[in-house]
Tab-separated table of C-alpha atoms and ligand atoms in Angstrom:
chain	number	residue	atom	x	y	z
A	15	MET	CA	0.035	-0.034	-0.303
A	16	THR	CA	1.075	3.614	-1.048
A	17	ARG	CA	0.063	6.506	1.260
A	18	VAL	CA	-0.670	9.563	-1.045
A	19	ASN	CA	-1.033	12.967	-0.272
A	20	LEU	CA	-1.883	16.138	-2.071
A	21	ILE	CA	-0.043	19.043	-1.611
A	22	THR	CA	-2.401	21.608	-3.107
A	23	GLY	CA	-2.053	25.508	-3.399
A	24	PHE	CA	-2.193	28.371	-5.434
A	25	LEU	CA	0.572	29.493	-7.805
A	26	GLY	CA	3.677	30.482	-5.960
A	27	SER	CA	2.104	29.775	-2.343
A	28	GLY	CA	5.311	27.437	-1.796
A	29	LYS	CA	4.564	23.963	-2.386
A	30	THR	CA	7.714	22.892	-4.298
A	31	THR	CA	9.712	24.143	-1.138
A	32	THR	CA	7.238	22.672	0.904
A	33	LEU	CA	8.029	19.366	-0.457
A	34	LEU	CA	11.630	19.677	-0.331
A	35	HIS	CA	11.227	20.266	3.049
A	36	LEU	CA	9.190	17.154	3.596
A	37	LEU	CA	11.135	14.860	1.534
A	38	ALA	CA	14.258	15.848	3.455
A	39	GLN	CA	12.319	13.977	6.746
A	40	LYS	CA	11.751	10.848	4.957
A	41	PRO	CA	12.200	8.491	7.643
A	42	GLN	CA	14.920	6.124	6.893
A	43	GLY	CA	14.260	2.891	5.112
A	44	GLU	CA	11.716	4.251	3.272
A	45	LYS	CA	10.456	5.027	-0.408
A	46	TRP	CA	9.163	8.199	-1.257
A	47	ALA	CA	8.091	8.962	-4.817
A	48	VAL	CA	6.953	12.673	-6.085
A	49	LEU	CA	4.517	13.362	-9.233
A	50	VAL	CA	4.551	16.874	-9.790
A	51	ASN	CA	2.482	18.488	-12.343
A	52	GLU	CA	2.825	22.288	-13.619
A	53	PHE	CA	1.055	24.598	-15.394
A	54	GLY	CA	3.889	25.612	-18.203
A	55	GLU	CA	4.751	23.499	-20.553
A	56	VAL	CA	8.755	23.675	-19.277
A	57	GLY	CA	8.897	21.658	-16.151
A	58	ILE	CA	10.843	23.536	-13.726
A	59	ASP	CA	9.724	22.158	-10.234
A	60	GLY	CA	10.923	18.761	-11.347
A	61	ALA	CA	14.564	19.603	-11.840
A	62	LEU	CA	14.183	21.554	-8.829
A	63	LEU	CA	13.622	17.923	-6.975
A	64	ALA	CA	16.092	16.297	-8.563
A	65	GLU	CA	18.152	15.980	-5.854
A	66	SER	CA	15.974	14.770	-3.239
A	67	GLY	CA	16.407	11.536	-3.724
A	68	ALA	CA	12.726	10.372	-4.290
A	69	VAL	CA	11.543	8.875	-7.388
A	70	LEU	CA	10.058	11.405	-9.821
A	71	LYS	CA	7.308	11.727	-12.157
A	72	GLU	CA	6.702	14.963	-14.229
A	73	ILE	CA	3.239	16.296	-16.199
A	74	PRO	CA	4.106	19.552	-17.560
A	75	GLY	CA	1.692	21.547	-19.628
A	76	GLY	CA	-1.672	22.048	-17.572
A	77	CYS	CA	-3.360	20.682	-14.780
A	78	MET	CA	-3.148	17.019	-15.080
A	79	CYS	CA	-6.889	16.015	-14.803
A	80	CYS	CA	-7.480	18.052	-17.599
A	81	VAL	CA	-5.746	18.575	-20.444
A	82	ASN	CA	-3.270	15.233	-18.842
A	83	GLY	CA	-5.963	12.961	-17.867
A	84	LEU	CA	-4.854	9.718	-19.344
A	85	PRO	CA	-0.813	10.893	-19.274
A	86	MET	CA	-1.809	11.308	-15.072
A	87	GLN	CA	-3.228	7.992	-14.674
A	88	VAL	CA	-0.802	5.958	-17.099
A	89	GLY	CA	2.446	8.038	-14.928
A	90	LEU	CA	0.429	7.282	-11.754
A	91	ASN	CA	-0.113	3.524	-12.375
A	92	MET	CA	3.480	3.433	-13.532
A	93	LEU	CA	4.761	4.776	-10.332
A	94	LEU	CA	2.652	2.556	-8.357
A	95	LYS	CA	3.337	-0.308	-10.157
A	96	GLN	CA	7.451	-0.396	-10.571
A	97	THR	CA	8.112	1.938	-7.750
A	98	ARG	CA	5.584	0.752	-5.269
A	99	PRO	CA	7.027	3.612	-2.682
A	100	ASP	CA	5.485	3.380	0.459
A	101	ARG	CA	4.278	7.309	0.213
A	102	LEU	CA	3.503	9.335	-2.959
A	103	LEU	CA	3.152	13.180	-2.521
A	104	ILE	CA	1.454	14.804	-5.537
A	105	GLU	CA	1.870	18.416	-6.012
A	106	PRO	CA	-0.849	19.748	-8.604
A	107	THR	CA	-0.397	22.759	-10.352
A	108	GLY	CA	-1.787	26.231	-8.793
A	109	LEU	CA	-4.598	26.121	-10.930
A	110	GLY	CA	-5.212	22.360	-10.966
A	111	HIS	CA	-8.585	20.936	-9.969
A	112	PRO	CA	-8.156	19.155	-6.352
A	113	LYS	CA	-11.524	17.379	-6.527
A	114	GLN	CA	-10.914	15.640	-9.766
A	115	ILE	CA	-7.225	14.435	-8.736
A	116	LEU	CA	-9.035	13.155	-5.752
A	117	ASP	CA	-11.715	11.623	-7.335
A	118	LEU	CA	-9.659	9.716	-9.611
A	119	LEU	CA	-7.105	8.677	-6.100
A	120	SER	CA	-10.309	7.446	-4.626
A	121	ALA	CA	-11.575	5.158	-7.715
A	122	GLU	CA	-11.936	1.716	-7.082
A	123	VAL	CA	-9.109	0.772	-9.111
A	124	TYR	CA	-6.727	2.237	-6.744
A	125	GLN	CA	-8.360	0.938	-3.836
A	126	PRO	CA	-5.889	-1.883	-3.404
A	127	TRP	CA	-2.688	0.284	-4.434
A	128	LEU	CA	-2.702	3.373	-2.308
A	129	THR	CA	-4.256	4.625	0.913
A	130	LEU	CA	-5.379	8.656	0.898
A	131	ASP	CA	-4.106	10.301	3.684
A	132	ALA	CA	-4.199	14.158	4.490
A	133	THR	CA	-4.657	17.090	1.806
A	134	LEU	CA	-2.383	19.940	2.746
A	135	CYS	CA	-3.031	22.920	0.951
A	136	LEU	CA	0.016	25.720	0.847
A	137	LEU	CA	-1.655	29.185	1.233
A	138	ASP	CA	-0.168	32.760	1.346
A	139	PRO	CA	-2.438	34.485	3.083
A	140	ARG	CA	-2.001	38.108	1.698
A	141	GLN	CA	-3.551	36.213	-1.522
A	142	LEU	CA	-6.691	36.520	0.976
A	143	GLY	CA	-6.620	40.202	0.442
A	144	ASP	CA	-6.464	40.158	-3.571
A	145	ALA	CA	-9.903	39.814	-5.149
A	146	ARG	CA	-8.423	38.530	-8.316
A	147	ILE	CA	-7.362	35.919	-6.321
A	148	THR	CA	-9.946	35.066	-4.217
A	149	ALA	CA	-12.419	34.847	-6.392
A	150	ASN	CA	-10.529	32.175	-8.529
A	151	GLU	CA	-12.226	28.950	-8.655
A	152	ASN	CA	-9.020	26.965	-7.947
A	153	PHE	CA	-7.578	28.926	-5.307
A	154	ARG	CA	-11.222	28.789	-3.503
A	155	ASP	CA	-11.635	24.836	-4.303
A	156	GLN	CA	-8.115	24.173	-3.543
A	157	LEU	CA	-8.979	25.216	0.100
A	158	ALA	CA	-12.270	23.968	0.735
A	159	ALA	CA	-10.811	20.309	0.129
A	160	ALA	CA	-7.747	20.879	2.443
A	161	ASP	CA	-7.364	18.917	5.468
A	162	ILE	CA	-4.977	21.385	6.774
A	163	ILE	CA	-4.057	24.693	5.669
A	164	VAL	CA	-0.176	25.585	5.683
A	165	ALA	CA	-0.051	29.238	5.942
A	166	ASN	CA	2.993	29.965	4.628
A	167	LYS	CA	5.567	33.094	4.424
A	168	GLU	CA	4.906	34.154	7.605
A	169	ASP	CA	8.062	36.595	7.207
A	170	ARG	CA	5.799	38.714	4.843
A	171	TRP	CA	2.640	39.220	6.626
A	172	ASP	CA	1.756	42.440	8.342
A	173	GLU	CA	-1.206	42.762	10.818
A	174	ALA	CA	-3.741	43.127	7.724
A	175	THR	CA	-2.313	39.634	6.531
A	176	LEU	CA	-3.244	38.135	10.017
A	177	ALA	CA	-6.677	39.677	10.275
A	178	ALA	CA	-7.338	37.899	6.695
A	179	LEU	CA	-6.335	34.430	8.083
A	180	GLN	CA	-8.238	34.855	11.153
A	181	ASP	CA	-11.490	35.878	9.092
A	182	TRP	CA	-11.151	32.808	7.216
A	183	ARG	CA	-10.712	30.959	9.600
A	184	ALA	CA	-14.055	32.179	11.624
A	185	GLN	CA	-16.021	31.580	8.332
A	186	ASP	CA	-14.252	27.904	8.254
A	187	ALA	CA	-16.795	25.330	9.114
A	188	LEU	CA	-14.801	22.720	9.688
A	189	GLN	CA	-12.396	24.685	11.621
A	190	ARG	CA	-9.361	22.678	10.263
A	191	PRO	CA	-5.607	23.114	11.877
A	192	ILE	CA	-4.156	25.988	9.894
A	193	ILE	CA	-0.205	25.357	10.734
A	194	PRO	CA	2.026	29.273	10.354
A	195	ALA	CA	5.072	28.194	8.289
A	196	ARG	CA	7.830	29.953	7.136
A	197	PHE	CA	9.665	28.126	4.026
A	198	GLY	CA	7.163	25.624	3.747
A	199	GLN	CA	8.970	23.987	6.915
A	200	ILE	CA	6.380	21.863	8.777
A	201	ALA	CA	6.462	18.632	10.715
A	202	GLY	CA	6.563	15.510	8.585
A	203	GLU	CA	4.180	13.984	11.272
A	204	LEU	CA	1.878	16.092	9.218
A	205	LEU	CA	1.547	13.485	5.930
A	206	THR	CA	0.363	10.876	8.394
A	207	ARG	CA	-2.545	12.317	9.299
A	208	PRO	CA	-5.560	11.055	8.151
A	209	ARG	CA	-7.709	12.203	5.371
A	210	LEU	CA	-11.164	13.703	7.140
A	211	ASN	CA	-12.381	16.292	4.789
A	212	GLN	CA	-16.107	14.893	3.351
A	213	GLN	CA	-16.993	18.456	2.270
A	214	PRO	CA	-18.399	17.784	-0.979
A	215	LEU	CA	-16.939	19.635	-3.813
A	216	PRO	CA	-18.354	21.577	-6.634
A	217	GLN	CA	-17.308	20.235	-9.862
A	218	ALA	CA	-14.935	23.052	-11.530
A	219	ALA	CA	-17.039	24.919	-14.086
A	220	HIS	CA	-14.430	24.337	-16.625
A	221	HIS	CA	-11.726	22.598	-17.768
A	222	HIS	CA	-8.852	23.861	-19.136
A	223	ALA	CA	-8.698	23.834	-23.048
A	224	ARG	CA	-5.652	23.619	-25.200
A	225	PRO	CA	-5.769	26.622	-27.136
A	226	ALA	CA	-5.279	25.759	-30.938
A	227	SER	CA	-2.825	28.055	-31.972
A	228	ARG	CA	-0.332	26.756	-29.503
A	229	LEU	CA	1.796	24.753	-31.789
A	230	ALA	CA	1.848	27.420	-34.640
A	231	ALA	CA	2.632	29.812	-31.987
A	232	LEU	CA	5.826	27.783	-31.666
A	233	ALA	CA	6.743	27.562	-35.234
A	234	PRO	CA	8.652	30.672	-35.658
A	235	VAL	CA	10.945	30.435	-33.218
A	236	GLN	CA	12.083	26.837	-33.480
A	237	ASN	CA	15.724	26.041	-33.635
A	238	THR	CA	18.120	23.897	-32.378
A	239	ARG	CA	19.481	25.611	-29.444
A	240	TRP	CA	16.324	26.637	-27.923
A	241	ARG	CA	12.944	26.256	-28.095
A	242	ARG	CA	9.702	28.063	-26.704
A	243	SER	CA	6.492	26.930	-25.501
A	244	LEU	CA	3.403	28.586	-24.777
A	245	ASN	CA	0.608	27.696	-22.543
A	246	GLN	CA	-2.634	29.190	-21.552
A	247	GLY	CA	-5.559	28.382	-19.134
A	248	GLN	CA	-7.696	30.000	-16.281
A	249	GLY	CA	-7.171	33.223	-17.008
A	250	TYR	CA	-3.457	32.716	-16.876
A	251	TYR	CA	-0.575	32.702	-19.605
A	252	SER	CA	2.731	31.020	-19.872
A	253	CYS	CA	5.555	31.264	-21.715
A	254	GLY	CA	8.657	28.981	-21.295
A	255	TRP	CA	12.198	28.407	-22.794
A	256	VAL	CA	14.223	25.432	-22.927
A	257	PHE	CA	18.137	26.062	-24.169
A	258	ASP	CA	20.534	23.549	-25.046
A	259	ALA	CA	23.447	22.067	-22.503
A	260	GLU	CA	26.022	24.381	-24.127
A	261	THR	CA	24.178	27.218	-23.526
A	262	VAL	CA	25.699	29.403	-20.505
A	263	PHE	CA	24.023	32.803	-18.796
A	264	ASP	CA	25.635	36.170	-17.581
A	265	THR	CA	24.302	35.299	-14.227
A	266	VAL	CA	23.966	39.150	-13.047
A	267	GLY	CA	22.185	39.663	-16.335
A	268	LEU	CA	19.834	36.989	-15.671
A	269	LEU	CA	19.425	37.775	-12.306
A	270	GLU	CA	18.216	41.532	-13.005
A	271	TRP	CA	16.167	39.630	-16.089
A	272	ALA	CA	14.317	37.634	-13.480
A	273	ARG	CA	13.781	40.747	-10.817
A	274	LEU	CA	12.159	42.849	-13.579
A	275	ALA	CA	10.015	41.260	-16.006
A	276	PRO	CA	6.841	42.436	-15.811
A	277	VAL	CA	5.323	39.058	-14.872
A	278	SER	CA	4.133	37.841	-11.608
A	279	ARG	CA	6.039	34.401	-11.743
A	280	VAL	CA	9.348	33.745	-12.886
A	281	LYS	CA	11.086	29.667	-12.378
A	282	GLY	CA	14.015	28.921	-13.460
A	283	VAL	CA	17.266	25.984	-13.683
A	284	VAL	CA	19.835	27.604	-15.784
A	285	ARG	CA	23.532	27.131	-16.535
A	286	ILE	CA	25.960	30.170	-15.825
A	287	GLN	CA	29.460	29.802	-15.866
A	288	GLU	CA	30.042	28.974	-12.179
A	289	GLY	CA	27.464	26.067	-12.458
A	290	LEU	CA	24.148	25.791	-12.013
A	291	LEU	CA	21.708	28.361	-10.805
A	292	SER	CA	17.847	28.051	-9.862
A	293	VAL	CA	15.850	31.183	-10.096
A	294	ASN	CA	12.368	31.492	-8.238
A	295	ARG	CA	10.065	34.773	-8.022
A	296	GLN	CA	6.793	34.967	-7.103
A	297	GLY	CA	5.904	38.906	-6.912
A	298	GLU	CA	8.366	40.365	-5.115
A	299	ASP	CA	9.685	36.983	-3.519
A	300	LEU	CA	12.713	36.355	-4.939
A	301	ASN	CA	14.929	33.295	-4.029
A	302	ILE	CA	18.262	32.337	-5.672
A	303	GLU	CA	20.267	29.099	-4.721
A	304	THR	CA	22.817	27.374	-6.582
A	305	ARG	CA	22.110	23.705	-7.447
A	306	GLN	CA	24.235	20.570	-8.070
A	307	ALA	CA	22.216	18.104	-9.773
A	308	ALA	CA	22.601	19.277	-13.206
A	309	PRO	CA	20.135	18.575	-15.882
A	310	PRO	CA	21.299	18.618	-19.354
A	311	ASP	CA	19.579	22.224	-20.094
A	312	SER	CA	18.830	25.219	-19.306
A	313	ARG	CA	14.700	26.178	-18.523
A	314	ILE	CA	12.743	28.776	-17.585
A	315	GLU	CA	9.252	29.911	-17.870
A	316	ILE	CA	7.406	32.669	-16.918
A	317	ILE	CA	3.238	32.971	-15.788
A	318	HIS	CA	1.449	36.008	-15.385
A	319	GLU	CA	-2.385	36.969	-15.819
A	320	GLU	CA	-2.053	38.727	-18.741
A	321	GLU	CA	-0.606	37.923	-22.180
A	322	ALA	CA	2.692	39.497	-21.793
A	323	ASP	CA	5.122	40.796	-23.940
A	324	TRP	CA	6.933	37.298	-24.787
A	325	ASN	CA	8.943	38.983	-27.726
A	326	SER	CA	10.705	41.036	-25.952
A	327	LEU	CA	11.167	39.547	-22.888
A	328	GLN	CA	12.808	36.466	-25.101
A	329	ALA	CA	14.993	38.990	-27.238
A	330	SER	CA	16.264	40.686	-23.567
A	331	LEU	CA	16.681	36.839	-22.791
A	332	LEU	CA	18.691	35.756	-25.987
A	333	LYS	CA	21.062	38.442	-25.378
A	334	LEU	CA	22.147	37.145	-21.771
A	335	ARG	CA	23.814	34.309	-23.347
A	336	LEU	CA	27.561	33.745	-23.149
A	337	THR	CA	28.005	31.336	-25.619
A	338	ALA	CA	27.333	29.953	-29.192
A	339	VAL	CA	24.632	31.975	-30.429
A	340	VAL	CA	22.439	30.399	-33.297
B	22	LIG	N1	9.671	34.812	1.734
B	22	LIG	C1	9.322	33.747	1.348
B	22	LIG	N2	9.276	33.208	0.479
B	22	LIG	C2	8.892	32.306	0.436
B	22	LIG	C3	8.377	31.424	1.625
B	22	LIG	N3	8.336	30.124	1.020
B	22	LIG	C4	8.560	29.806	-0.347
B	22	LIG	N4	8.798	31.291	-0.593
B	22	LIG	C5	8.947	31.522	-2.182
B	22	LIG	O1	7.815	31.903	-3.102
B	22	LIG	C6	8.639	31.424	-4.513
B	22	LIG	C7	7.339	30.118	-4.901
B	22	LIG	O2	7.593	29.004	-3.833
B	22	LIG	P1	7.358	27.371	-5.014
B	22	LIG	O3	7.699	26.689	-3.809
B	22	LIG	O4	7.954	27.627	-5.963
B	22	LIG	O5	6.355	27.573	-4.873
B	22	LIG	P2	4.772	26.631	-5.479
B	22	LIG	O6	4.391	27.187	-6.826
B	22	LIG	O7	3.395	26.696	-4.836
B	22	LIG	O8	5.059	25.691	-5.942
B	22	LIG	C8	9.647	30.991	-4.254
B	22	LIG	O9	10.869	32.325	-4.809
B	22	LIG	C9	9.977	30.458	-2.914
B	22	LIG	O10	11.212	30.681	-2.467
B	22	LIG	C10	8.120	31.972	2.839
B	22	LIG	O11	7.990	31.208	3.761
B	22	LIG	N5	8.682	33.341	2.753
B	23	LIG	MG1	5.827	24.281	-7.845
C-alpha cells in the first residue's frame, strides 16, 4: 500500500519549497515518490526536486486532471506498480482542480494500491486580500478540499494579513487546523494524518482547453539551440524556454532579467559560468540558489495574468547568452 498526500496551493504559495522540506524528513528505510504537475509546458519543479532522492515523475503543460487525464493515470500507474513507494506526494499545478484528482485517487481501481492521507493546502494569506485571486475557482476549491491549511510565508505577513487569515478561519465550517510556516518548514508528521474532509466539492466549472494556436505559436522561433512553448488557461498565460546544455548565461544579467520582468511568476534552472543556478520569483519574493544535480539544459518559465510581451522578454533573455549564439 502506498500512502498518498496531495500538496495543493495556488501559484507560488510554496508547494515545491514545502515538498523539499518534507522529503528531507523521509524516514530512513522508506521509499518516497513525487508526482509533480506544472501549468507551464517547460517543467522546472522537477529540476528543483531532482536532488531530493525521491523517485520523480513530471507532468508539465496544464492541470493533470484536464489536458493530461490519461498521462496522469499512466504516470500514476507506472509509479505505483514499478516503484511501489511507501509514500507518494503529489504537487498539482497552482491552477489545478483538486476535486478531479482526489476523485481519481479514490477510484475503486486504486483501492488495492493506495490509501489517501491528509491533503495539505499551502496558502499565502496575503492572497486573501487579493480579490482577483479569491475569485479564482481553483484557489477556493484548493482550500475547500484541504484537511490541513499551511499558512506559509509568515515572514511576509503584516497585521492585515493576520486579520484576513483570522477572518477566513472564523468562516471555516470545518475548523481545520491552520499551521503557520516559513519556507514550508512543517513537521513531516502532518503527512501521516488521515484524510477527514468529506465536504462535497463543486464540479469545476470548466476544464482547461489547449488553445488551437499553441503549436503554431511555437513554429516561428523553433531552432536547434533553444525552443519556446506557450500555454494558457484559467485566466493565466505562460511562456517557457529550454536552452541546450552548451548555452551559458550571464549571471548578473539573468538575475536582473528575472527580477524586473513585468510578470507575476518567474521560475528557472539555468547554466551560468560558475555552475547551475535556480531562480524562483513570485511577485516580489525572489529566491536564488546554486544547484548540484545538473539537468542537461537550461529552462526558464514565466507566468502572468495577461498575455505579456513574450517576444521582447525573449529578445532580452537571448542577449544574456555568453556562448555560441544561433
Ligand atoms: N519570503 C518567503 N518566500 C517563500 C516562502 N516559501 C516559499 N517562498 C518563495 O516563494 C516562491 C514560490 O515558491 P514555490 O515553492 O516554488 O511555490 P509553488 O509554485 O507553490 O511550488 C519561491 O521564490 C520561494 O522561495 C516563505 O515562507 N517566505
Ligand atoms: Mg511548484
